Amino acid sequence: MKSTTHRGNRHGRSEEARQAVLEAADDLLAERGFAGVTIEGIAARAGVAKQTIYRWWPSKVDVLLEAFTEDMAEHLTPQDTGDLGTDIRAHLATLAEFLTTSDPGAVFRALTGQAQHDPQLAARLRDDHLSHQRDRDRLPLQRAIERGELPAGLDVETALDHLVGPIYYRVLVTGAPVPRTFTDDLAAAFLHRHQHQ
Amino acid sequence: MKSTTHRGNRHGRSEEARQAVLEAADDLLAERGFAGVTIEGIAARAGVAKQTIYRWWPSKVDVLLEAFTEDMAEHLTPQDTGDLGTDIRAHLATLAEFLTTSDPGAVFRALTGQAQHDPQLAARLRDDHLSHQRDRDRLPLQRAIERGELPAGLDVETALDHLVGPIYYRVLVTGAPVPRTFTDDLAAAFLHRHQHQ
Amino acid sequence: MKSTTHRGNRHGRSEEARQAVLEAADDLLAERGFAGVTIEGIAARAGVAKQTIYRWWPSKVDVLLEAFTEDMAEHLTPQDTGDLGTDIRAHLATLAEFLTTSDPGAVFRALTGQAQHDPQLAARLRDDHLSHQRDRDRLPLQRAIERGELPAGLDVETALDHLVGPIYYRVLVTGAPVPRTFTDDLAAAFLHRHQHQ
Amino acid sequence: MKSTTHRGNRHGRSEEARQAVLEAADDLLAERGFAGVTIEGIAARAGVAKQTIYRWWPSKVDVLLEAFTEDMAEHLTPQDTGDLGTDIRAHLATLAEFLTTSDPGAVFRALTGQAQHDPQLAARLRDDHLSHQRDRDRLPLQRAIERGELPAGLDVETALDHLVGPIYYRVLVTGAPVPRTFTDDLAAAFLHRHQHQ
DNA sequence: TGTTAAACGAGACGGTACGTCGAGTCTTGGA
DNA sequence: TCCAAGACTCGACGTACCGTCTCGTTTAACA
C-alpha cells in the first residue's frame, strides 16, 4: 500500500507531513472556499492519513490557523521612515492590500468569519494572532510619540481602532473596495486630529 | 407577515408553519450557535417536514435572514433632534448596543460570519439588509448638510465608514467592548474634522 | 370509516435496494470470504448508501442471515419413502452435501463461525434458523414412531444429536470429508441400537 | 581459537514479554470476547510494543493458538482404569466439561469459529493441536483393543467421530448443555454396538 | 571489560472500515 | 395544492486498529 519514507516516530513528528497538510489546506481554501476545506480533502490532497491530521490539529480551523500564522508577520510589519505620515499611509495601504487580495488575507477573512460562530476560535485568533498584529500596527505611533510627533498622552488603542477599523469594516461588512485614496484619507483624518502643528 | 403574493391555492401557504420555522431557527441559534442550526433540527423543533423548509427557503441562512429582517429596522432608525452632534452620538451608541447585546445583533454577527465563506450570502446580506441600514445611518449627516452644519461637498460614504467602521471592527475582530466613551470619541473626531467652526 | 391519523412509513422501504444488498453480501462472501464482507463493500457493490444498510440491518451478519434464510429450507427437507432406513440415509447424505459443497452451506459455516464470537448472533441463528432445521431433521424419526418402527419412548433430541453431530463435527472441526459411507454408517449405528427387531 | 562466525541474536528473546503477551491475550478473550482481542489491546495490556508482537507472531490468532497450546494437553489426557466403559465415560465427561466451562475451552471455541473464515488457520489448528487431541482421545480405544475388549478390526477414526462428534455439535451449533447423562449415553451407544458381549 | 547488535518500549505514519450526522431529493397519503 | 412523514443517495465526520517504520535504550555474548 505504501512505500514512502517515514519521518515521524516517538521522538518527533513528520515535518514533511506537517507542511503537506498546511499547503493542502491553503490550496483548498483558495480553490474551493471554506466549505471546501474538509479533513478528508486535506488528507487526500496532502497524501496523508486522516489520523495524522487529527493527531496534531483538533479541527480544520486549527490547520488554517497554523497555515495562517506563518504568513502574517512578514506581510504586515510596518516600515520606519522617520516620518509618521509616510509610515502610516504605507502601512494602511499594505494592510488593505493584504486583506483584500492576498492568499493569507483570504484565510484571515475565513477564520474571522468562523470566529463569529465559535467563541473559542475567536479567543485563540485574538490571543495568538491579532494581538501580535496590533503590536505591529502600534509601532509607527509609538515611534512618533518618542520623536515628539504625537502627544505622549495619546490613547493609542483608540487611535488604532479609528485608523484600521474602517478598513476591516469595508472588507468584512460592506465589501466595498479599499483604494489608496481611502487609506490615505484615514491617515489624513488621524493626522489632522492628533499631529502637533 | 407575508412578502409573497398568494396564488389561488386551495389552502395557500401555511403561515403557521412559516412562523414555527422562523422561531425554531432563532431559538436554535440562541441555544446552540450557528453550527447547531440545521435543517433537520429546525424541522424537528418546528414540527414541520424538511421538504416544507426547502419549498420556501433555499438554505438555512435564508431562514435566518428572514427571521432577521423583521428585527433590524425598528432598532436602528436614528432620531432627529436638529443637532448633528446629539444625533450621531445617540445613533452610534444605539448601533453599538444593538450589535453587542441584542438577539438580532447576534444573528447579524452569525450571518456576517457566514458571509465570509459565501459570496452569494454576502451579496444578499448587503443588498437586502445592510444597504437599508446604510440609508438610515446616512440620515443625520444628510439633515446636517441641509441645515448647513456640514459642507455640501462632504463625501458621505467615506465619512460613514469612518464613523461606524471602528465599531464593527471591535465587534467582529477584536471583541473589545464598545462603551459610550468610544462612540462619543468617534463622533468627536468626525465633528472636529468636518463641522463648520 | 377510516382509521384516525396514521403515522408511519408512508412510502415503505425499497425492495430493490433490499435485494441488491442481499445479493451483494452473498457475492462478496463467495468471492472474498467473511473478512471481505464489509458494509462499505456491500454498499458500493449494491449501489446503495451505507445508511440504507444501517437503517434495516444492525450489522453485516444480519445481512448474511437474511440472505441465508431464503436458501436453507428448500435444500434440506427430508423425503418420505415410508422406510426409516432409506429416509435417514438419504437425509444424512443430503445434509452432508449441503454443508460441504453448497453456497448456502458456506454461508452457514461462516455464520456458525462468527456465532462462536457473538452470543447474540448464536441465539438468533438458533432461534430463527437451526430450530427450523431441527424440525425438519426430526420428521423421519417421528414418522417412524407413528408407524411403529421406533419405540414411542425414544429420546428424539438425543437421537438426533447422535445422528447429525458427527457430520457437523467433521465439517466444522476436523475438516475431514463426509462420504456416503460415513453417513450410512451413522444411520446403521442408529438403527442397530433403536430399531425394533 | 574460536570460530569468528557470529550468528544472530546476542540477546535472545524476552521470555517475560512472551508470557505477558500470552496472558494479556487470554485475559482479553475472556473479558471482551474475540472481537475485543486486538494487537493494540494486547500490547497495551502486556506493556509491550506492538512491534514485539509482530516480531514473534504473524497475527492475533497465532498468539491465541500459542496460549491455547499449553493448556489443552494437561486437561484432556484420559485416564487408564483398565475398563473401557469407565475410561470413555470419564473422558467424554471431561471433554464436555473442558469445552463448555474452561477458559481454554473458550479459546478453542473462538479459534474454531475463526477457522471457519480462514482455511490457513483451520489447517494449522488441525495439524498442531487437534491431531494431538485425537491421539489422546484414541488411547482408551486402543488399550481396549489390546485387552481384547474391542475387536481388532474396529474403525477407530469413525468410532471416535461417533463418540465426540455429538459433543462438539452441541457446543458449537445448538448451544445445548452437555450433561453427564448425554456423555454417558454416547458411551452406552458405542459399547452397545462394539463391545464384545 | 568494554563493544556491539539484537530485542525492546514507544509511537508516528499511511491506510481501511467503522457507525453517525446532516444535506438535499423524491414519493406517498391525508386534508 | 400543501403538508407531515420518512426512505433514499451522498459526503464528511471522528474513531479504532491495522501493519510498517524509525527512534534511543537496555543487555548479554563476544572481543
JSON list of N, CA and C in Angstrom, two decimals, chain C residues 38-78:
[
{"chain": "C", "resi": 38, "resn": "THR", "atom": "N", "xyz": [-17.81, -6.35, 3.95]},
{"chain": "C", "resi": 38, "resn": "THR", "atom": "CA", "xyz": [-17.86, -5.15, 4.78]},
{"chain": "C", "resi": 38, "resn": "THR", "atom": "C", "xyz": [-19.09, -4.36, 4.38]},
{"chain": "C", "resi": 39, "resn": "ILE", "atom": "N", "xyz": [-19.57, -3.55, 5.30]},
{"chain": "C", "resi": 39, "resn": "ILE", "atom": "CA", "xyz": [-20.73, -2.72, 4.99]},
{"chain": "C", "resi": 39, "resn": "ILE", "atom": "C", "xyz": [-20.42, -1.80, 3.81]},
{"chain": "C", "resi": 40, "resn": "GLU", "atom": "N", "xyz": [-19.23, -1.23, 3.83]},
{"chain": "C", "resi": 40, "resn": "GLU", "atom": "CA", "xyz": [-18.87, -0.34, 2.74]},
{"chain": "C", "resi": 40, "resn": "GLU", "atom": "C", "xyz": [-18.81, -1.09, 1.42]},
{"chain": "C", "resi": 41, "resn": "GLY", "atom": "N", "xyz": [-18.27, -2.29, 1.46]},
{"chain": "C", "resi": 41, "resn": "GLY", "atom": "CA", "xyz": [-18.18, -3.07, 0.25]},
{"chain": "C", "resi": 41, "resn": "GLY", "atom": "C", "xyz": [-19.55, -3.46, -0.28]},
{"chain": "C", "resi": 42, "resn": "ILE", "atom": "N", "xyz": [-20.43, -3.88, 0.61]},
{"chain": "C", "resi": 42, "resn": "ILE", "atom": "CA", "xyz": [-21.79, -4.22, 0.20]},
{"chain": "C", "resi": 42, "resn": "ILE", "atom": "C", "xyz": [-22.46, -3.01, -0.42]},
{"chain": "C", "resi": 43, "resn": "ALA", "atom": "N", "xyz": [-22.33, -1.87, 0.26]},
{"chain": "C", "resi": 43, "resn": "ALA", "atom": "CA", "xyz": [-22.99, -0.65, -0.23]},
{"chain": "C", "resi": 43, "resn": "ALA", "atom": "C", "xyz": [-22.48, -0.29, -1.62]},
{"chain": "C", "resi": 44, "resn": "ALA", "atom": "N", "xyz": [-21.18, -0.34, -1.78]},
{"chain": "C", "resi": 44, "resn": "ALA", "atom": "CA", "xyz": [-20.61, 0.04, -3.08]},
{"chain": "C", "resi": 44, "resn": "ALA", "atom": "C", "xyz": [-21.08, -0.91, -4.17]},
{"chain": "C", "resi": 45, "resn": "ARG", "atom": "N", "xyz": [-21.04, -2.20, -3.89]},
{"chain": "C", "resi": 45, "resn": "ARG", "atom": "CA", "xyz": [-21.42, -3.16, -4.92]},
{"chain": "C", "resi": 45, "resn": "ARG", "atom": "C", "xyz": [-22.91, -3.11, -5.22]},
{"chain": "C", "resi": 46, "resn": "ALA", "atom": "N", "xyz": [-23.70, -2.85, -4.18]},
{"chain": "C", "resi": 46, "resn": "ALA", "atom": "CA", "xyz": [-25.15, -2.84, -4.38]},
{"chain": "C", "resi": 46, "resn": "ALA", "atom": "C", "xyz": [-25.63, -1.51, -4.94]},
{"chain": "C", "resi": 47, "resn": "GLY", "atom": "N", "xyz": [-24.75, -0.51, -4.98]},
{"chain": "C", "resi": 47, "resn": "GLY", "atom": "CA", "xyz": [-25.17, 0.81, -5.44]},
{"chain": "C", "resi": 47, "resn": "GLY", "atom": "C", "xyz": [-26.14, 1.45, -4.48]},
{"chain": "C", "resi": 48, "resn": "VAL", "atom": "N", "xyz": [-25.86, 1.31, -3.22]},
{"chain": "C", "resi": 48, "resn": "VAL", "atom": "CA", "xyz": [-26.77, 1.70, -2.16]},
{"chain": "C", "resi": 48, "resn": "VAL", "atom": "C", "xyz": [-25.97, 2.52, -1.15]},
{"chain": "C", "resi": 49, "resn": "ALA", "atom": "N", "xyz": [-26.63, 3.41, -0.42]},
{"chain": "C", "resi": 49, "resn": "ALA", "atom": "CA", "xyz": [-25.91, 4.17, 0.60]},
{"chain": "C", "resi": 49, "resn": "ALA", "atom": "C", "xyz": [-25.74, 3.34, 1.86]},
{"chain": "C", "resi": 50, "resn": "LYS", "atom": "N", "xyz": [-24.60, 3.55, 2.53]},
{"chain": "C", "resi": 50, "resn": "LYS", "atom": "CA", "xyz": [-24.36, 2.82, 3.77]},
{"chain": "C", "resi": 50, "resn": "LYS", "atom": "C", "xyz": [-25.54, 2.98, 4.74]},
{"chain": "C", "resi": 51, "resn": "GLN", "atom": "N", "xyz": [-26.05, 4.20, 4.79]},
{"chain": "C", "resi": 51, "resn": "GLN", "atom": "CA", "xyz": [-27.12, 4.47, 5.74]},
{"chain": "C", "resi": 51, "resn": "GLN", "atom": "C", "xyz": [-28.34, 3.58, 5.50]},
{"chain": "C", "resi": 52, "resn": "THR", "atom": "N", "xyz": [-28.58, 3.25, 4.27]},
{"chain": "C", "resi": 52, "resn": "THR", "atom": "CA", "xyz": [-29.71, 2.38, 3.95]},
{"chain": "C", "resi": 52, "resn": "THR", "atom": "C", "xyz": [-29.50, 0.99, 4.54]},
{"chain": "C", "resi": 53, "resn": "ILE", "atom": "N", "xyz": [-28.28, 0.53, 4.52]},
{"chain": "C", "resi": 53, "resn": "ILE", "atom": "CA", "xyz": [-27.99, -0.77, 5.15]},
{"chain": "C", "resi": 53, "resn": "ILE", "atom": "C", "xyz": [-28.19, -0.66, 6.66]},
{"chain": "C", "resi": 54, "resn": "TYR", "atom": "N", "xyz": [-27.60, 0.38, 7.25]},
{"chain": "C", "resi": 54, "resn": "TYR", "atom": "CA", "xyz": [-27.73, 0.51, 8.71]},
{"chain": "C", "resi": 54, "resn": "TYR", "atom": "C", "xyz": [-29.18, 0.73, 9.13]},
{"chain": "C", "resi": 55, "resn": "ARG", "atom": "N", "xyz": [-29.99, 1.29, 8.23]},
{"chain": "C", "resi": 55, "resn": "ARG", "atom": "CA", "xyz": [-31.39, 1.52, 8.59]},
{"chain": "C", "resi": 55, "resn": "ARG", "atom": "C", "xyz": [-32.13, 0.21, 8.80]},
{"chain": "C", "resi": 56, "resn": "TRP", "atom": "N", "xyz": [-31.74, -0.81, 8.04]},
{"chain": "C", "resi": 56, "resn": "TRP", "atom": "CA", "xyz": [-32.55, -2.04, 8.06]},
{"chain": "C", "resi": 56, "resn": "TRP", "atom": "C", "xyz": [-31.85, -3.24, 8.68]},
{"chain": "C", "resi": 57, "resn": "TRP", "atom": "N", "xyz": [-30.53, -3.19, 8.75]},
{"chain": "C", "resi": 57, "resn": "TRP", "atom": "CA", "xyz": [-29.81, -4.31, 9.35]},
{"chain": "C", "resi": 57, "resn": "TRP", "atom": "C", "xyz": [-28.82, -3.80, 10.38]},
{"chain": "C", "resi": 58, "resn": "PRO", "atom": "N", "xyz": [-28.81, -4.41, 11.55]},
{"chain": "C", "resi": 58, "resn": "PRO", "atom": "CA", "xyz": [-27.89, -3.92, 12.59]},
{"chain": "C", "resi": 58, "resn": "PRO", "atom": "C", "xyz": [-26.42, -4.16, 12.26]},
{"chain": "C", "resi": 59, "resn": "SER", "atom": "N", "xyz": [-26.13, -5.16, 11.49]},
{"chain": "C", "resi": 59, "resn": "SER", "atom": "CA", "xyz": [-24.73, -5.49, 11.23]},
{"chain": "C", "resi": 59, "resn": "SER", "atom": "C", "xyz": [-24.64, -6.34, 9.99]},
{"chain": "C", "resi": 60, "resn": "LYS", "atom": "N", "xyz": [-23.42, -6.59, 9.58]},
{"chain": "C", "resi": 60, "resn": "LYS", "atom": "CA", "xyz": [-23.25, -7.37, 8.36]},
{"chain": "C", "resi": 60, "resn": "LYS", "atom": "C", "xyz": [-23.73, -8.80, 8.53]},
{"chain": "C", "resi": 61, "resn": "VAL", "atom": "N", "xyz": [-23.63, -9.34, 9.74]},
{"chain": "C", "resi": 61, "resn": "VAL", "atom": "CA", "xyz": [-24.11, -10.72, 9.91]},
{"chain": "C", "resi": 61, "resn": "VAL", "atom": "C", "xyz": [-25.62, -10.79, 9.73]},
{"chain": "C", "resi": 62, "resn": "ASP", "atom": "N", "xyz": [-26.30, -9.73, 10.07]},
{"chain": "C", "resi": 62, "resn": "ASP", "atom": "CA", "xyz": [-27.75, -9.75, 9.86]},
{"chain": "C", "resi": 62, "resn": "ASP", "atom": "C", "xyz": [-28.09, -9.78, 8.38]},
{"chain": "C", "resi": 63, "resn": "VAL", "atom": "N", "xyz": [-27.28, -9.11, 7.60]},
{"chain": "C", "resi": 63, "resn": "VAL", "atom": "CA", "xyz": [-27.49, -9.17, 6.16]},
{"chain": "C", "resi": 63, "resn": "VAL", "atom": "C", "xyz": [-27.30, -10.61, 5.68]},
{"chain": "C", "resi": 64, "resn": "LEU", "atom": "N", "xyz": [-26.22, -11.22, 6.13]},
{"chain": "C", "resi": 64, "resn": "LEU", "atom": "CA", "xyz": [-25.96, -12.59, 5.70]},
{"chain": "C", "resi": 64, "resn": "LEU", "atom": "C", "xyz": [-27.04, -13.53, 6.21]},
{"chain": "C", "resi": 65, "resn": "LEU", "atom": "N", "xyz": [-27.49, -13.30, 7.42]},
{"chain": "C", "resi": 65, "resn": "LEU", "atom": "CA", "xyz": [-28.56, -14.15, 7.97]},
{"chain": "C", "resi": 65, "resn": "LEU", "atom": "C", "xyz": [-29.78, -14.10, 7.07]},
{"chain": "C", "resi": 66, "resn": "GLU", "atom": "N", "xyz": [-30.15, -12.86, 6.68]},
{"chain": "C", "resi": 66, "resn": "GLU", "atom": "CA", "xyz": [-31.35, -12.74, 5.86]},
{"chain": "C", "resi": 66, "resn": "GLU", "atom": "C", "xyz": [-31.13, -13.37, 4.49]},
{"chain": "C", "resi": 67, "resn": "ALA", "atom": "N", "xyz": [-29.94, -13.17, 3.96]},
{"chain": "C", "resi": 67, "resn": "ALA", "atom": "CA", "xyz": [-29.64, -13.79, 2.66]},
{"chain": "C", "resi": 67, "resn": "ALA", "atom": "C", "xyz": [-29.70, -15.31, 2.77]},
{"chain": "C", "resi": 68, "resn": "PHE", "atom": "N", "xyz": [-29.29, -15.81, 3.93]},
{"chain": "C", "resi": 68, "resn": "PHE", "atom": "CA", "xyz": [-29.22, -17.24, 4.15]},
{"chain": "C", "resi": 68, "resn": "PHE", "atom": "C", "xyz": [-30.60, -17.86, 4.32]},
{"chain": "C", "resi": 69, "resn": "THR", "atom": "N", "xyz": [-31.46, -17.14, 5.01]},
{"chain": "C", "resi": 69, "resn": "THR", "atom": "CA", "xyz": [-32.79, -17.65, 5.34]},
{"chain": "C", "resi": 69, "resn": "THR", "atom": "C", "xyz": [-33.52, -18.23, 4.14]},
{"chain": "C", "resi": 70, "resn": "GLU", "atom": "N", "xyz": [-33.41, -17.48, 3.05]},
{"chain": "C", "resi": 70, "resn": "GLU", "atom": "CA", "xyz": [-34.23, -17.84, 1.90]},
{"chain": "C", "resi": 70, "resn": "GLU", "atom": "C", "xyz": [-33.76, -19.13, 1.23]},
{"chain": "C", "resi": 71, "resn": "ASP", "atom": "N", "xyz": [-32.53, -19.55, 1.56]},
{"chain": "C", "resi": 71, "resn": "ASP", "atom": "CA", "xyz": [-31.97, -20.69, 0.85]},
{"chain": "C", "resi": 71, "resn": "ASP", "atom": "C", "xyz": [-32.11, -22.03, 1.56]},
{"chain": "C", "resi": 72, "resn": "MET", "atom": "N", "xyz": [-32.20, -22.00, 2.89]},
{"chain": "C", "resi": 72, "resn": "MET", "atom": "CA", "xyz": [-31.98, -23.24, 3.63]},
{"chain": "C", "resi": 72, "resn": "MET", "atom": "C", "xyz": [-33.10, -24.27, 3.47]},
{"chain": "C", "resi": 73, "resn": "ALA", "atom": "N", "xyz": [-34.32, -23.82, 3.67]},
{"chain": "C", "resi": 73, "resn": "ALA", "atom": "CA", "xyz": [-35.43, -24.77, 3.76]},
{"chain": "C", "resi": 73, "resn": "ALA", "atom": "C", "xyz": [-35.53, -25.67, 2.54]},
{"chain": "C", "resi": 74, "resn": "GLU", "atom": "N", "xyz": [-35.44, -25.07, 1.37]},
{"chain": "C", "resi": 74, "resn": "GLU", "atom": "CA", "xyz": [-35.66, -25.85, 0.17]},
{"chain": "C", "resi": 74, "resn": "GLU", "atom": "C", "xyz": [-34.64, -26.98, 0.00]},
{"chain": "C", "resi": 75, "resn": "HIS", "atom": "N", "xyz": [-33.44, -26.74, 0.49]},
{"chain": "C", "resi": 75, "resn": "HIS", "atom": "CA", "xyz": [-32.41, -27.75, 0.29]},
{"chain": "C", "resi": 75, "resn": "HIS", "atom": "C", "xyz": [-32.55, -28.95, 1.22]},
{"chain": "C", "resi": 76, "resn": "LEU", "atom": "N", "xyz": [-33.08, -28.73, 2.39]},
{"chain": "C", "resi": 76, "resn": "LEU", "atom": "CA", "xyz": [-32.91, -29.74, 3.42]},
{"chain": "C", "resi": 76, "resn": "LEU", "atom": "C", "xyz": [-34.21, -30.28, 4.01]},
{"chain": "C", "resi": 77, "resn": "THR", "atom": "N", "xyz": [-35.21, -30.42, 3.19]},
{"chain": "C", "resi": 77, "resn": "THR", "atom": "CA", "xyz": [-36.43, -31.05, 3.66]},
{"chain": "C", "resi": 77, "resn": "THR", "atom": "C", "xyz": [-36.38, -32.54, 3.28]},
{"chain": "C", "resi": 78, "resn": "PRO", "atom": "N", "xyz": [-36.43, -33.43, 4.31]},
{"chain": "C", "resi": 78, "resn": "PRO", "atom": "CA", "xyz": [-36.24, -34.86, 4.01]},
{"chain": "C", "resi": 78, "resn": "PRO", "atom": "C", "xyz": [-37.44, -35.44, 3.29]}
]
